[in-house]
Amino acid sequence: MSEKSAPVAYGGQAVIEGVMFGGKHVNVTAVRRKTGEITFLEVPREEKSWVRKLRKVPLLRGIVSLIDSSVKGSKHLNYSFDAYADDEMTPEEREELKAKNKKGEAKLSLGAIIGVTAAAIVSFLLGKIVLTLVPVFVESFLFEGVFAHQFYHTLVEGGIKLLLLLGYLYAISLTPIVKRLFQYHGAEHKVISAFEAGEELTPANVQKYTRLHYRCGSSFIMLTVIIGVLIYSLFTWDSLLERIVQRLLLLPVVMGVSFEFLKFTNMLRDVPVLRYLGYPGLWLQLLTTKEPTNEQVEVSIASFNRMRELDAIYEKQGVPASMPDAILDPLEG
């Protein structure tokens, strides 16, 4: 590409040994197999009409998008785990598993879809609730009666939440599997940045770009901490129970406002001074991304190019009702 490309609306997500990119019509995951081959999971984007309507409603669209992203991301993460597990199987184990899948293929497929969806939603909501309530208990236990004004309690609560978040991310980033996941996360950001700059997508070109990106979900996590302090400070409480209930009821509001603010800061990223509004999220990405290898960048480029190729095809021909030949089962290679 010789001309500078406009910012893309594509979303990305790192998975084990691969990267998922979401385009206008399709989500594509590319996974590096043990043989060095790159295989793909290609899933058309299908949304109910009521979901599309909710995506247009300020505040609500953020919650809808986040839950939808968790569900779809889990499906693609599951594919990458399956590919990883398949690479570790012996030929005999692989044949045995194929035979089992063929016997209960339809039932297993439906069960897998329901299981992955439910697990993704529960995990997402449970994670948000835990990160919201644990700082409340800790702050109340350590600082009850220390401050006269409740705003300072809310401020300390936000600080505890931030420390828990940073500590957790740092701890898991030290494990080999999460470190590789964060490397693929960095590769995803680099590819998007290189494309938006109009670069030809080669590992050498992509590696020149930063692993930090304004539209990353990590920025959203940081914003929920900051926005949460501001919103919670507008309300008072008379007991720990009332404070807990208040936090749970306001959680959707915090998420919705944070999503809108993330969109707002992304619009201002090229405006002097105002661009710094998005910096807290970029700082968090120093933990959630790592510098990728050239091989990891190759996987990210493959995923992004395949997604754009399919998006272009479906833009002209329409999205097919199903894509059985395009969805590559790890067991089938």
Coordinates of N, CA, C and O in Angstrom, one line a residue, residues 171-261:
A171 N 2.1 -10.5 37.7 CA 2.3 -11.9 38.2 C 2.1 -12.9 37.0 O 2.9 -13.8 36.8
I172 N 0.9 -12.8 36.3 CA 0.6 -13.7 35.3 C 1.5 -13.5 34.1 O 1.8 -14.5 33.3
S173 N 2.1 -12.3 33.9 CA 2.9 -12.1 32.7 C 4.3 -12.8 32.9 O 5.0 -12.9 31.9
L174 N 4.6 -13.2 34.1 CA 5.8 -14.0 34.3 C 5.7 -15.4 33.9 O 6.8 -16.1 33.8
T175 N 4.5 -15.9 33.7 CA 4.4 -17.3 33.3 C 4.6 -17.4 31.8 O 4.2 -16.6 31.0
P176 N 5.3 -18.5 31.4 CA 5.6 -18.6 29.9 C 4.4 -18.6 29.0 O 4.5 -17.9 28.0
I177 N 3.3 -19.2 29.4 CA 2.1 -19.2 28.4 C 1.5 -17.9 28.3 O 1.1 -17.4 27.2
V178 N 1.4 -17.1 29.4 CA 0.8 -15.8 29.3 C 1.8 -14.8 28.7 O 1.3 -13.9 27.9
K179 N 3.1 -15.0 28.9 CA 4.0 -14.1 28.2 C 3.9 -14.2 26.7 O 3.9 -13.2 26.0
R180 N 3.7 -15.5 26.2 CA 3.5 -15.7 24.8 C 2.2 -15.0 24.3 O 2.1 -14.5 23.2
L181 N 1.2 -15.2 25.1 CA -0.1 -14.5 24.8 C 0.0 -13.0 24.7 O -0.5 -12.4 23.8
F182 N 0.8 -12.4 25.6 CA 1.0 -11.0 25.5 C 1.9 -10.6 24.4 O 1.8 -9.5 23.8
Q183 N 2.8 -11.5 23.9 CA 3.6 -11.2 22.7 C 2.7 -11.2 21.5 O 2.9 -10.3 20.6
Y184 N 1.8 -12.1 21.4 CA 0.8 -12.1 20.3 C -0.1 -10.9 20.4 O -0.5 -10.3 19.3
H185 N -0.4 -10.4 21.6 CA -1.2 -9.2 21.7 C -0.4 -8.0 21.2 O -0.9 -7.1 20.5
G186 N 0.9 -8.0 21.5 CA 1.8 -6.9 20.9 C 1.9 -7.0 19.4 O 1.9 -6.0 18.7
A187 N 1.9 -8.2 18.9 CA 2.0 -8.4 17.4 C 0.7 -7.9 16.7 O 0.8 -7.2 15.7
E188 N -0.4 -8.1 17.4 CA -1.7 -7.7 16.8 C -1.7 -6.1 16.7 O -2.1 -5.6 15.7
H189 N -1.3 -5.5 17.8 CA -1.2 -4.0 17.8 C -0.3 -3.4 16.7 O -0.6 -2.5 16.0
K190 N 0.9 -4.1 16.6 CA 1.8 -3.6 15.6 C 1.3 -3.7 14.2 O 1.5 -2.8 13.3
V191 N 0.6 -4.8 13.9 CA 0.0 -5.0 12.5 C -1.0 -4.0 12.2 O -1.0 -3.4 11.1
I192 N -1.9 -3.7 13.2 CA -2.9 -2.7 12.9 C -2.2 -1.3 12.7 O -2.6 -0.5 11.8
S193 N -1.3 -1.0 13.5 CA -0.6 0.3 13.4 C 0.1 0.4 12.1 O 0.1 1.5 11.4
A194 N 0.8 -0.6 11.6 CA 1.5 -0.6 10.3 C 0.5 -0.5 9.2 O 0.8 0.3 8.3
F195 N -0.6 -1.1 9.3 CA -1.6 -1.0 8.2 C -2.2 0.4 8.2 O -2.3 1.0 7.1
E196 N -2.5 1.0 9.3 CA -3.0 2.3 9.4 C -2.0 3.4 8.8 O -2.4 4.4 8.4
A197 N -0.7 3.0 8.9 CA 0.3 3.9 8.4 C 0.6 3.7 6.9 O 1.4 4.5 6.3
G198 N -0.1 2.7 6.3 CA 0.0 2.5 4.9 C 1.2 1.6 4.5 O 1.6 1.6 3.4
E199 N 1.8 1.0 5.5 CA 3.0 0.1 5.3 C 2.6 -1.2 4.6 O 1.5 -1.7 4.9
E200 N 3.5 -1.7 3.8 CA 3.3 -3.1 3.4 C 3.5 -4.0 4.6 O 4.5 -3.8 5.4
L201 N 2.6 -5.0 4.7 CA 2.7 -5.8 5.9 C 3.7 -7.0 5.8 O 3.4 -8.1 5.4
T202 N 4.9 -6.6 6.2 CA 6.0 -7.6 6.3 C 6.5 -7.6 7.7 O 6.3 -6.6 8.4
P203 N 7.1 -8.7 8.2 CA 7.6 -8.7 9.6 C 8.5 -7.5 9.9 O 8.4 -6.9 10.9
A204 N 9.4 -7.2 8.9 CA 10.4 -6.1 9.1 C 9.7 -4.8 9.3 O 10.0 -4.0 10.2
N205 N 8.7 -4.5 8.4 CA 8.0 -3.3 8.5 C 7.1 -3.2 9.8 O 7.1 -2.1 10.4
V206 N 6.4 -4.3 10.1 CA 5.5 -4.3 11.3 C 6.3 -4.1 12.5 O 5.9 -3.4 13.5
Q207 N 7.5 -4.7 12.6 CA 8.3 -4.6 13.9 C 8.7 -3.2 14.2 O 9.1 -2.9 15.3
K208 N 8.7 -2.3 13.2 CA 9.1 -0.9 13.5 C 8.1 -0.1 14.3 O 8.4 0.9 14.9
Y209 N 6.8 -0.7 14.5 CA 5.8 0.1 15.1 C 5.6 -0.3 16.6 O 6.1 -1.4 17.0
T210 N 5.0 0.6 17.4 CA 4.9 0.3 18.8 C 3.8 -0.8 19.0 O 2.9 -1.0 18.3
R211 N 4.0 -1.4 20.2 CA 3.1 -2.5 20.6 C 1.9 -1.9 21.3 O 1.0 -2.7 21.8
L212 N 1.8 -0.6 21.5 CA 0.7 0.1 22.2 C -0.3 0.6 21.2 O 0.1 1.2 20.2
H213 N -1.5 0.5 21.5 CA -2.6 1.1 20.6 C -3.8 1.6 21.4 O -4.2 1.0 22.4
Y214 N -4.3 2.7 20.9 CA -5.3 3.4 21.6 C -6.6 2.6 21.8 O -7.3 2.8 22.8
R215 N -7.0 1.8 20.8 CA -8.2 1.1 20.8 C -8.2 -0.2 21.5 O -9.1 -1.0 21.4
C216 N -7.2 -0.5 22.3 CA -7.0 -1.8 23.0 C -8.0 -1.9 24.2 O -8.3 -0.9 24.9
G217 N -8.5 -3.1 24.4 CA -9.3 -3.3 25.6 C -8.6 -3.1 26.9 O -9.3 -2.9 27.9
S218 N -7.3 -3.2 26.9 CA -6.6 -2.9 28.1 C -6.8 -1.5 28.6 O -6.8 -1.2 29.8
S219 N -6.9 -0.6 27.6 CA -7.2 0.8 28.0 C -8.6 0.9 28.7 O -8.8 1.7 29.6
F220 N -9.5 0.1 28.3 CA -10.8 0.1 28.9 C -10.7 -0.3 30.4 O -11.4 0.3 31.2
I221 N -9.9 -1.3 30.7 CA -9.7 -1.8 32.0 C -9.2 -0.6 32.9 O -9.7 -0.4 34.0
M222 N -8.2 0.1 32.4 CA -7.7 1.2 33.2 C -8.7 2.3 33.4 O -8.9 2.9 34.5
L223 N -9.5 2.5 32.4 CA -10.5 3.6 32.5 C -11.6 3.3 33.5 O -12.1 4.2 34.1
T224 N -12.0 2.0 33.6 CA -13.0 1.6 34.6 C -12.6 2.0 36.0 O -13.4 2.3 36.9
V225 N -11.3 1.9 36.3 CA -10.8 2.2 37.6 C -10.9 3.7 37.8 O -11.4 4.2 38.9
I226 N -10.5 4.5 36.8 CA -10.5 6.0 37.0 C -11.9 6.5 37.0 O -12.3 7.3 37.8
I227 N -12.7 6.1 36.0 CA -14.1 6.5 35.9 C -14.9 6.0 37.1 O -15.8 6.7 37.6
G228 N -14.6 4.9 37.6 CA -15.3 4.3 38.8 C -15.1 5.3 40.0 O -16.1 5.5 40.7
V229 N -13.9 5.8 40.2 CA -13.7 6.7 41.3 C -14.5 7.9 41.2 O -15.1 8.4 42.1
L230 N -14.6 8.5 40.0 CA -15.4 9.7 39.7 C -16.9 9.5 40.0 O -17.5 10.3 40.6
I231 N -17.4 8.3 39.4 CA -18.8 8.1 39.6 C -19.2 7.7 41.0 O -20.2 8.2 41.6
Y232 N -18.4 6.9 41.6 CA -18.7 6.5 43.0 C -18.6 7.6 44.0 O -19.4 7.7 45.0
S233 N -17.8 8.6 43.7 CA -17.7 9.8 44.6 C -18.9 10.7 44.6 O -19.1 11.5 45.4
L234 N -19.8 10.4 43.6 CA -21.1 11.2 43.5 C -22.1 10.7 44.5 O -23.2 11.3 44.7
F235 N -21.9 9.6 45.1 CA -22.9 8.9 46.0 C -22.3 8.7 47.4 O -21.1 8.5 47.6
T236 N -23.2 8.7 48.4 CA -22.8 8.4 49.7 C -23.4 7.1 50.2 O -24.3 6.6 49.6
W237 N -22.9 6.6 51.3 CA -23.4 5.4 51.9 C -23.3 5.5 53.4 O -22.6 6.2 54.0
D238 N -24.2 4.7 54.0 CA -24.3 4.7 55.5 C -23.8 3.4 56.1 O -23.6 3.3 57.4
S239 N -23.5 2.4 55.3 CA -23.0 1.1 55.8 C -22.2 0.4 54.8 O -22.3 0.7 53.6
L240 N -21.4 -0.6 55.2 CA -20.7 -1.4 54.2 C -21.6 -2.1 53.2 O -21.3 -2.2 52.0
L241 N -22.7 -2.7 53.7 CA -23.7 -3.3 52.8 C -24.2 -2.4 51.8 O -24.3 -2.7 50.6
E242 N -24.6 -1.2 52.2 CA -25.1 -0.2 51.2 C -24.0 0.2 50.2 O -24.3 0.3 49.0
R243 N -22.8 0.2 50.7 CA -21.7 0.6 49.8 C -21.5 -0.6 48.7 O -21.3 -0.3 47.5
I244 N -21.6 -1.8 49.2 CA -21.5 -3.0 48.3 C -22.6 -3.0 47.2 O -22.3 -3.1 46.0
V245 N -23.8 -2.8 47.7 CA -25.0 -2.8 46.8 C -24.8 -1.7 45.8 O -25.1 -1.8 44.6
Q246 N -24.4 -0.5 46.3 CA -24.2 0.7 45.4 C -23.2 0.4 44.3 O -23.4 0.7 43.1
R247 N -22.1 -0.3 44.7 CA -21.0 -0.6 43.7 C -21.6 -1.5 42.6 O -21.3 -1.4 41.4
L248 N -22.3 -2.5 43.0 CA -22.9 -3.5 42.1 C -23.9 -2.9 41.1 O -23.9 -3.1 39.9
L249 N -24.7 -2.0 41.7 CA -25.7 -1.3 40.8 C -25.1 -0.3 39.9 O -25.6 -0.1 38.7
L250 N -24.0 0.3 40.3 CA -23.3 1.3 39.4 C -22.3 0.7 38.5 O -21.8 1.4 37.6
L251 N -22.0 -0.6 38.6 CA -21.0 -1.3 37.8 C -21.4 -1.1 36.3 O -20.5 -0.8 35.5
P252 N -22.6 -1.4 35.8 CA -23.0 -1.2 34.4 C -22.8 0.2 34.0 O -22.4 0.5 32.8
V253 N -23.0 1.2 34.8 CA -22.9 2.6 34.5 C -21.4 2.9 34.3 O -21.0 3.6 33.3
V254 N -20.5 2.4 35.2 CA -19.1 2.6 35.1 C -18.6 2.0 33.8 O -17.8 2.7 33.0
M255 N -19.0 0.8 33.4 CA -18.6 0.2 32.2 C -19.0 0.9 31.0 O -18.3 1.1 30.0
G256 N -20.3 1.4 31.0 CA -20.8 2.1 29.9 C -20.1 3.4 29.6 O -19.8 3.8 28.5
V257 N -19.9 4.2 30.7 CA -19.3 5.5 30.6 C -17.8 5.3 30.2 O -17.3 6.1 29.4
S258 N -17.2 4.3 30.7 CA -15.8 4.0 30.4 C -15.6 3.7 28.9 O -14.7 4.1 28.2
F259 N -16.5 2.9 28.3 CA -16.5 2.6 26.9 C -16.7 3.8 26.1 O -16.0 4.0 25.1
E260 N -17.6 4.7 26.4 CA -17.8 5.9 25.7 C -16.6 6.8 25.8 O -16.2 7.5 24.8
F261 N -16.0 6.9 26.9 CA -14.8 7.7 27.1 C -13.6 7.2 26.3 O -12.8 7.9 25.7

